[in-house]
Amino acid sequence: MTRTPLLEVEHLTMRFGGLVAIDDVSFSCAAHEITAIIGPNGAGKTTVFNCLTGFYKPSVGRLTLHGRDKDHLLERMEGFRIARVAGIARTFQNIRLFAGMTLLENLLVAQHNQLMAASFFSISGLLGLPRYRKAEREAIDAARYWLDRIGLLAAADNTAASLPYGDQRRLEIARAMCTKPRLLCLDEPAAGLNPMESARLNDFLVSLRRDHDTSILLIEHDMSVVMAISDHIVVLDYGRKIAEGAPSAIRENPEVIRAYLGADDDETLPGAPP
Amino acid sequence: MAYFLQQLINGLTLGAIYGLIALGYTMVYGIIGMINFAHGDVFMVGAFLSLISFVVLSQLGLNSAVLAIVVALLFSMGFAAVYGWTIERIAYRPLRGSFRLAPLISAIGVSIFLQNFVQLAQGARPKSVLPLFHGGFILYRADGFDVRLSYLQVVIMILTAVLMVAFTLLIQKTSLGRAQRACEQDRGMAALLGVNVDRTISLTFVIGAMLAAVAGLMFDLYYGVIDFFIGFLAGIQAFTAAVLGGIGSLPGAILGGLLIGLIQSFWSAYFSVEYKDVAVFVILVLVLIFRPSGLLGRPEIEKV
């Protein structure tokens, strides 16, 4: 199997005082694939995301994103540069939209860097110079494209807070896509969605990967999502990686079954609501 | 009636100056949730900067009022911007993520530093500015009392209005303004979308300092006398204006500034000049007790 790795996580360890949240985890995400991280609650999945996006500095380990022309060592980059230079975007378990801003503005903030570069610190933006106008038109076009993709174009000027829950989730993904990421990290995108909505989400994620130069790294409890769309699955339990492989192999893996069904503790069942 | 009209004009002029300073308070509070107590002193520094440029210009023999104003504006805004950036970089940024009171204490330190710095560099004695604008319109004349609107007052009001409009456009329409509003709501998320949060905050301080410098220039022209201590009182009065309008709200800052200006001028006119500052601070106390979110501020709703 030839997988060109996009992201390589090597020996990632994260300690909080005496607590080891992630213990020597290594895995990789291949370019143009959907990789899922699964595991029972508290397995350290979100902590992996937080290390990738610069919220935490890993205690040990190396996180490499193979960029178009050079490699980026994520653990050494400032938070905003991870998004800007390395091209990693993420969404959150609890949605973090800019609630008071309109849908369109939410998507424009994600394109701040292109606009800022074109506007010379907003001075030419204030004066309405042609170069900025052009950049802004392009940014608005991109935002409208994404609003159209998620079916919210008609609501472009409503505030984000006014959207129903499922729409907020999709808007958050659209906003992440507006940064033109190489790797899109989604933290439980199907949480709280009904079966129909999560089927729509599956199609959406698959189409993202098909239409754009984006790989997806996914944390998910909903096995109908994970098994249907992922190419590669990493299973964590108590901060350790217990299995890695294709969905079919993971389903049969005795370690995974034990972690989920648990002889001695009652963790969430696969497919059951979190 | 004529007397009332005159006080209205004076109050609005004064209020415009307060409003410009209040904008700086409210903007910084909006983005990092901190009261920048050094802001009044940045205004004072701005007043000195434009005084210096007036003196230099008159030494060079240039006496055109319009030229003087333009040069003084550019000069004091430019330098005040440097001050704003430096203060944020040295005194506030290292404390970000520290406990809430730390930057506040640091701000008071900066305020004391600036006062003493200007006192040492410029001397403690009040400095006077020669009036640049003479004359004005007589709007209304009744039983021996002229209602005057001086050219200077017109300039101050127009300048304030123009800056207000430019500013609202900046916040509402440009990418920088969007980034500021995004940082205001969720700094961590803004950073994840590639917004350079530190730079956005720096620019907020720079813009605030530039507005304070404009207010400093107007103060120079309007009062004609400045010293190293003017920033303290003006700063606290502008702070009151920001709280009255609703801290964090930009139109609120201007509205609050105008109201404070009007209260001061009417109080001086009809009651006593000595107690005009007391009147303002009574307002501050009343607002804090009865309407802490201010006139245009949104009340903070605790989510359960």
XYZ file of C-alpha atoms in Angstrom:
578
model
C 0.000 0.000 0.000
C 1.479 3.317 -0.994
C 0.402 6.027 1.391
C 2.090 9.374 1.022
C 2.003 10.683 4.568
C 0.766 14.227 5.066
C 0.956 14.323 8.829
C 3.336 12.259 10.893
C 2.951 12.031 14.629
C 5.965 10.462 16.296
C 6.207 9.469 19.933
C 3.720 12.097 21.020
C 3.488 12.293 24.799
C 1.510 14.866 26.748
C 1.709 15.086 30.516
C -0.284 17.377 32.777
C 1.657 17.242 36.029
C 1.580 13.584 36.980
C -1.238 12.720 34.614
C -0.186 11.192 31.322
C -2.912 12.103 28.853
C -1.119 10.735 25.806
C 1.599 8.155 26.103
C 4.017 7.646 23.225
C 1.493 7.672 20.385
C 2.699 7.484 16.792
C 0.568 7.420 13.680
C 0.314 9.107 10.340
C -2.351 10.556 8.103
C -2.019 9.973 4.412
C -2.649 12.659 1.863
C -6.179 12.663 0.441
C -7.400 10.160 2.979
C -9.863 10.358 5.822
C -8.212 9.211 9.023
C -10.332 8.633 12.110
C -9.209 8.638 15.716
C -11.560 6.652 17.899
C -11.500 5.504 21.467
C -13.561 5.552 24.644
C -14.153 8.824 26.486
C -11.006 10.205 28.043
C -8.735 8.289 25.712
C -6.841 11.456 24.764
C -8.304 12.078 21.330
C -9.010 15.762 21.790
C -5.618 16.190 23.453
C -4.017 14.963 20.218
C -5.939 17.689 18.382
C -4.885 20.297 20.895
C -1.250 19.358 20.369
C -1.650 19.494 16.607
C -3.222 22.931 16.636
C -0.816 24.514 19.098
C -3.094 24.742 22.138
C -0.713 22.480 24.034
C 3.004 22.090 23.618
C 3.665 18.347 23.650
C 5.898 17.091 26.474
C 7.691 14.762 24.083
C 7.317 14.014 20.431
C 7.445 15.343 16.942
C 4.558 16.462 14.780
C 5.480 16.908 11.143
C 3.224 18.217 8.447
C 4.648 17.655 4.987
C 3.906 20.906 3.225
C 3.887 21.526 -0.484
C 7.488 22.660 -0.522
C 8.801 22.103 2.991
C 8.095 20.254 6.197
C 6.560 22.064 9.147
C 7.318 21.062 12.713
C 4.048 21.891 14.382
C 5.248 21.649 17.963
C 7.537 24.617 17.351
C 5.043 26.899 15.670
C 2.881 29.609 17.161
C -0.835 28.850 17.095
C -1.874 31.221 14.339
C 1.016 30.167 12.103
C -0.146 26.565 12.228
C -3.282 27.644 10.447
C -1.605 30.181 8.200
C 1.607 28.466 7.167
C 1.138 24.751 7.755
C -2.507 24.789 6.730
C -4.277 22.982 9.542
C -7.828 23.939 10.384
C -10.046 22.483 13.050
C -13.520 22.424 14.480
C -14.556 21.841 18.059
C -16.675 19.400 19.975
C -18.541 22.328 21.443
C -19.081 24.651 18.519
C -16.980 27.806 18.517
C -18.445 30.113 15.934
C -18.250 33.880 16.237
C -21.808 33.974 17.455
C -22.385 37.703 17.117
C -21.130 37.938 13.550
C -23.008 37.031 10.383
C -22.430 33.789 8.519
C -20.632 35.654 5.771
C -18.400 37.453 8.251
C -17.533 34.192 9.966
C -16.249 32.888 6.659
C -14.445 36.146 5.861
C -12.513 36.099 9.123
C -11.114 32.759 7.978
C -9.720 34.545 4.921
C -8.255 37.355 6.958
C -4.687 36.750 5.820
C -5.302 37.107 2.105
C -7.375 40.222 2.737
C -4.854 41.733 5.114
C -2.059 41.168 2.611
C -4.083 42.862 -0.109
C -5.181 45.775 2.016
C -1.919 46.952 3.601
C -3.249 46.899 7.155
C -6.713 47.903 6.044
C -5.597 51.335 4.908
C -6.400 50.658 1.296
C -9.487 48.832 2.506
C -10.694 51.986 4.146
C -10.020 53.985 1.017
C -11.625 51.329 -1.151
C -8.668 50.926 -3.495
C -9.185 48.579 -6.459
C -6.684 45.978 -5.298
C -8.477 45.513 -2.014
C -11.864 45.546 -3.653
C -10.749 42.732 -5.921
C -9.388 40.689 -3.005
C -12.550 41.287 -1.055
C -14.726 40.254 -3.967
C -12.765 37.029 -4.259
C -13.090 36.381 -0.540
C -16.824 36.981 -0.686
C -17.108 34.682 -3.696
C -15.245 31.966 -1.809
C -17.479 32.478 1.222
C -20.606 32.309 -0.930
C -19.328 29.148 -2.568
C -19.051 27.486 0.839
C -22.381 28.798 2.038
C -23.890 27.331 -1.088
C -22.173 24.002 -0.443
C -23.684 23.756 3.002
C -27.037 25.072 1.816
C -27.042 28.252 3.879
C -26.555 30.872 1.186
C -29.968 32.378 1.860
C -29.030 32.950 5.512
C -25.704 34.662 4.723
C -26.535 37.839 6.607
C -28.054 36.244 9.689
C -25.968 35.966 12.815
C -24.314 32.632 13.451
C -26.078 32.318 16.793
C -29.450 32.237 15.080
C -28.704 28.986 13.239
C -30.001 25.622 14.401
C -27.447 23.243 15.842
C -26.837 21.059 12.791
C -26.319 24.122 10.571
C -23.863 25.578 13.054
C -21.807 22.415 12.791
C -21.698 22.617 9.026
C -20.914 26.318 9.129
C -17.978 25.569 11.381
C -16.655 23.070 8.848
C -17.194 25.557 6.030
C -15.320 28.200 7.980
C -12.410 25.832 8.513
C -12.409 25.095 4.772
C -12.201 28.804 3.971
C -8.657 28.810 5.321
C -7.848 26.399 2.449
C -6.412 23.785 4.798
C -4.239 20.851 3.799
C -5.466 18.989 6.844
C -8.922 19.460 8.280
C -9.275 18.261 11.875
C -12.861 17.606 12.910
C -13.669 16.968 16.545
C -16.855 14.912 16.695
C -18.606 16.507 13.729
C -21.557 14.112 14.014
C -22.187 14.680 17.727
C -25.797 15.618 18.315
C -26.866 15.021 14.716
C -29.768 12.741 13.892
C -29.183 9.749 11.549
C -30.347 11.649 8.496
C -28.127 14.626 9.244
C -25.138 12.412 9.904
C -25.676 10.604 6.586
C -25.635 14.030 4.913
C -22.471 14.848 6.813
C -20.841 11.665 5.468
C -21.563 12.712 1.915
C -20.308 16.197 2.626
C -17.013 15.011 4.077
C -16.409 12.596 1.232
C -17.145 15.347 -1.269
C -14.747 17.708 0.505
C -11.942 15.286 0.038
C -12.929 14.648 -3.553
C -13.254 18.272 -4.643
C -10.470 19.903 -2.665
C -6.856 19.240 -1.888
C -7.686 18.416 1.701
C -7.110 15.449 3.955
C -9.328 14.884 6.945
C -8.503 13.813 10.459
C -11.601 12.966 12.397
C -12.510 12.234 15.995
C -15.822 10.473 16.144
C -17.938 8.292 18.365
C -20.590 7.644 15.773
C -19.448 4.370 14.203
C -21.835 4.744 11.281
C -19.781 7.764 10.258
C -16.394 6.304 11.079
C -16.833 2.959 9.388
C -18.528 4.388 6.322
C -16.057 7.043 5.328
C -12.641 6.508 6.901
C -9.742 5.023 5.023
C -7.656 4.529 8.095
C -8.470 4.279 11.794
C -6.343 4.881 14.867
C -7.683 3.567 18.166
C -6.638 5.155 21.453
C -7.361 3.914 24.946
C -6.095 5.540 28.127
C -3.651 7.629 26.119
C -2.118 4.685 24.312
C -2.540 3.557 20.749
C -4.005 0.077 20.829
C -4.670 -0.475 17.143
C -4.325 1.118 13.743
C -5.515 -0.005 10.344
C -8.300 -0.203 7.813
C -11.911 -0.151 9.095
C -12.493 -3.821 8.375
C -9.438 -4.827 10.383
C -10.331 -2.551 13.285
C -13.831 -3.988 13.546
C -12.385 -7.453 14.175
C -9.545 -6.383 16.445
C -9.892 -8.046 19.875
C -8.072 -5.201 21.684
C -10.528 -2.692 20.284
C -13.518 -4.786 21.193
C -12.198 -5.169 24.711
C -11.580 -1.419 25.051
C -15.117 -0.650 23.977
C -17.058 -3.478 25.549
C -14.699 -3.652 28.502
C -14.834 -6.673 30.777
C -14.323 -4.575 33.899
C -15.660 -1.141 33.061
C -18.672 0.180 31.296
C -17.476 2.439 28.510
C -19.559 3.693 25.626
C -20.582 1.064 23.130
C -19.736 1.596 19.489
C -22.619 3.337 17.831
C -24.283 4.263 21.101
C -24.778 7.962 21.777
C -21.915 9.485 23.778
C -32.498 80.558 25.553
C -29.422 82.094 23.955
C -27.364 81.169 26.956
C -28.655 77.608 26.773
C -27.776 77.367 23.078
C -24.262 78.605 23.746
C -23.765 76.002 26.474
C -25.064 73.347 24.126
C -22.401 74.256 21.553
C -19.646 74.349 24.163
C -20.777 71.064 25.636
C -20.839 69.310 22.295
C -17.318 70.491 21.496
C -16.023 69.304 24.818
C -17.956 66.073 24.407
C -16.371 65.429 21.025
C -12.938 65.490 22.657
C -14.040 63.134 25.427
C -15.679 60.871 22.897
C -12.445 60.455 20.942
C -10.569 59.465 24.087
C -13.404 57.198 25.199
C -13.157 55.310 21.896
C -9.682 54.188 22.862
C -10.865 52.875 26.217
C -13.806 51.060 24.795
C -11.887 49.459 21.941
C -9.166 48.084 24.160
C -11.737 46.862 26.648
C -13.648 45.205 23.858
C -10.718 43.251 22.582
C -8.813 42.230 25.701
C -11.232 43.036 28.493
C -8.891 45.404 30.238
C -9.205 49.073 31.209
C -6.140 50.775 29.822
C -5.589 53.363 32.530
C -2.562 54.729 30.704
C -4.807 55.885 27.868
C -5.417 59.315 29.377
C -1.697 59.846 29.535
C -1.284 58.850 25.917
C -3.754 61.655 25.226
C -1.548 63.997 27.275
C 1.530 62.881 25.338
C -0.428 63.511 22.135
C -1.215 67.050 23.314
C 2.492 67.678 23.953
C 3.459 66.198 20.592
C 1.200 68.568 18.721
C 2.397 71.459 20.863
C 5.963 70.594 19.864
C 5.051 70.513 16.208
C 3.289 73.899 16.493
C 6.387 75.407 18.075
C 8.691 73.937 15.452
C 6.448 75.171 12.658
C 6.277 78.696 14.013
C 10.079 78.688 14.441
C 10.312 77.841 10.768
C 8.091 80.793 10.068
C 5.099 78.865 8.793
C 1.956 80.475 10.069
C -0.823 78.914 8.029
C -3.377 77.451 10.427
C -4.473 74.673 8.080
C -0.897 73.605 7.414
C -0.141 73.676 11.128
C -3.102 71.447 11.921
C -2.304 68.936 9.197
C 1.353 68.687 10.187
C 0.525 68.491 13.881
C -2.058 65.789 13.212
C 0.348 63.635 11.235
C 3.203 64.193 13.633
C 1.307 63.543 16.849
C -0.694 60.618 15.465
C 2.480 59.024 14.159
C 4.371 59.324 17.401
C 1.391 58.435 19.568
C 1.022 55.286 17.481
C 4.576 54.361 18.411
C 3.774 55.037 22.051
C 0.645 52.895 21.893
C 2.471 50.016 20.262
C 5.384 50.169 22.684
C 3.183 50.347 25.779
C 1.235 47.308 24.679
C 4.383 45.414 23.783
C 6.278 46.162 26.977
C 3.629 46.499 29.651
C 0.652 44.381 28.600
C 1.621 41.602 26.236
C 3.990 39.826 28.655
C 1.137 39.759 31.162
C -1.403 38.245 28.813
C -2.657 35.029 30.314
C -1.715 36.272 33.760
C -4.396 37.054 36.345
C -6.849 39.786 35.454
C -5.518 42.475 37.755
C -1.924 42.238 36.529
C -2.294 44.313 33.330
C -4.438 46.807 35.227
C -1.685 47.422 37.743
C 0.808 47.568 34.922
C -1.396 50.175 33.206
C -1.373 52.360 36.290
C 2.409 52.002 36.325
C 2.622 53.124 32.714
C 0.383 56.073 33.541
C 2.669 57.202 36.376
C 5.698 56.659 34.183
C 4.332 58.784 31.343
C 3.369 61.630 33.672
C 6.792 61.717 35.247
C 8.540 61.302 31.945
C 6.755 64.298 30.459
C 7.257 66.288 33.641
C 10.993 65.702 33.413
C 11.293 66.125 29.681
C 8.990 69.136 29.272
C 9.024 70.707 32.704
C 6.239 70.930 35.226
C 4.989 74.397 34.343
C 1.858 74.717 32.192
C 2.565 75.394 28.545
C 0.431 77.652 26.455
C -0.502 77.279 22.839
C -1.107 80.338 20.716
C -4.607 80.344 19.289
C -4.572 79.300 15.643
C -8.136 80.098 14.780
C -9.798 83.392 15.353
C -13.361 84.402 14.934
C -16.432 82.412 14.174
C -20.055 82.639 13.303
C -22.604 84.516 15.304
C -25.600 82.264 15.148
C -28.089 84.194 17.139
C -28.241 87.467 18.949
C -30.624 88.220 21.759
C -30.668 91.008 24.318
C -26.976 91.669 24.347
C -25.911 88.037 24.288
C -24.288 86.520 21.191
C -24.418 82.831 20.528
C -21.060 82.092 18.956
C -19.876 79.100 17.065
C -16.157 79.576 16.594
C -14.317 78.213 13.564
C -12.326 76.097 15.983
C -15.470 74.451 17.332
C -16.567 73.733 13.796
C -13.187 72.143 13.043
C -13.355 70.008 16.175
C -16.853 68.771 15.474
C -16.157 68.040 11.816
C -12.930 66.229 12.618
C -14.677 64.115 15.234
C -17.522 63.273 12.908
C -15.124 62.301 10.117
C -13.074 60.106 12.437
C -16.213 58.476 13.794
C -17.387 57.566 10.311
C -13.953 56.331 9.216
C -13.737 54.330 12.349
C -17.120 52.692 12.063
C -16.248 51.751 8.483
C -12.957 50.290 9.651
C -14.654 48.097 12.235
C -17.641 47.122 10.129
C -16.216 46.761 6.664
C -12.539 45.970 6.653
C -10.738 42.781 7.332
C -8.897 44.271 10.293
C -12.191 45.237 11.897
C -13.592 41.760 11.362
C -10.470 40.274 12.913
C -10.871 42.617 15.878
C -14.448 41.572 16.393
C -13.457 37.943 16.021
C -10.692 38.326 18.624
C -13.201 40.029 20.865
C -15.464 36.992 20.791
C -12.984 34.125 20.795
C -9.279 34.779 20.654
C -8.272 31.121 20.512
C -10.563 30.411 17.608
C -9.410 33.477 15.702
C -5.822 32.252 16.026
C -6.842 28.846 14.686
C -8.163 30.554 11.584
C -4.784 32.156 11.025
C -5.513 35.570 12.523
C -2.422 36.972 14.189
C -4.056 37.844 17.476
C -1.054 39.655 18.943
C -0.805 41.902 15.936
C -4.520 42.599 15.935
C -4.312 43.653 19.568
C -1.261 45.826 18.844
C -3.118 47.551 16.032
C -6.046 48.176 18.354
C -3.717 49.968 20.747
C -2.149 51.891 17.875
C -5.525 53.077 16.612
C -6.621 54.018 20.132
C -3.433 56.013 20.660
C -3.896 57.818 17.350
C -7.420 58.863 18.304
C -6.126 60.037 21.677
C -3.504 62.116 19.866
C -6.204 63.796 17.804
C -8.065 64.550 21.016
C -4.811 65.944 22.428
C -4.440 68.263 19.482
C -8.009 69.503 19.907
C -7.427 70.044 23.600
C -4.363 72.152 22.751
C -6.361 74.326 20.428
C -9.474 74.566 22.527
C -7.992 75.251 25.946
C -4.626 76.663 24.952
C -2.941 75.498 28.165
C -1.554 72.059 28.879
C 0.604 70.439 31.505
C 1.824 66.956 32.276
C -1.179 66.196 34.463
C -4.080 66.828 32.052
C -4.207 63.169 31.079
C -5.350 62.050 34.479
C -8.589 63.991 34.702
C -9.394 63.842 31.006
C -8.665 60.127 31.051
C -10.990 59.410 33.934
C -13.701 61.571 32.451
C -13.406 59.766 29.136
C -13.501 56.499 31.029
C -16.734 57.666 32.635
C -18.013 58.474 29.157
C -17.138 54.973 27.966
C -18.892 53.397 30.955
C -21.917 55.654 30.551
C -22.245 54.756 26.869
C -21.648 51.081 27.599
C -18.070 49.909 27.663
C -17.214 47.867 24.603
C -19.698 49.761 22.417
C -18.199 52.216 19.928
C -21.259 54.395 19.305
C -21.737 54.258 23.074
C -18.330 55.843 23.609
C -19.189 58.819 21.423
C -22.654 59.158 22.907
C -21.211 58.932 26.414
C -18.557 61.517 25.528
C -21.141 63.959 24.227
C -23.331 63.478 27.293
C -20.420 63.995 29.656
C -19.433 67.140 27.752
C -22.982 68.458 27.960
C -23.334 67.628 31.641
C -20.097 69.447 32.406
C -20.936 72.541 30.467
C -24.528 72.823 31.709
C -23.507 72.122 35.265
C -20.860 74.841 35.079
C -23.347 77.219 33.526
C -26.315 76.735 35.821
C -24.847 75.435 39.068
C -21.194 75.795 39.945
C -17.993 75.496 37.987
C -16.167 74.080 40.983
C -18.402 71.050 41.199
C -18.464 70.116 37.519
C -16.113 67.171 37.958
C -18.067 65.993 40.962
C -21.187 65.967 38.826
C -19.450 63.761 36.269
C -18.220 61.268 38.815
C -21.583 61.103 40.527
C -22.862 60.016 37.135
C -20.162 57.334 37.031
C -21.236 56.020 40.417
C -24.927 56.073 39.494
C -24.321 54.266 36.209
C -22.213 51.620 37.892
C -24.927 51.020 40.475
C -28.066 51.175 38.364
C -27.028 50.323 34.840
C -23.571 48.726 34.783
C -23.882 47.803 31.113
C -24.290 51.476 30.175
C -26.732 53.071 27.760
C -25.844 51.122 24.619
C -23.970 48.188 26.118
C -25.343 44.706 26.038
C -25.954 43.296 29.479
C -23.855 40.255 30.156
C -26.121 37.288 30.286
C -24.768 34.411 32.257
C -25.314 31.213 30.313
C -26.405 28.307 32.437
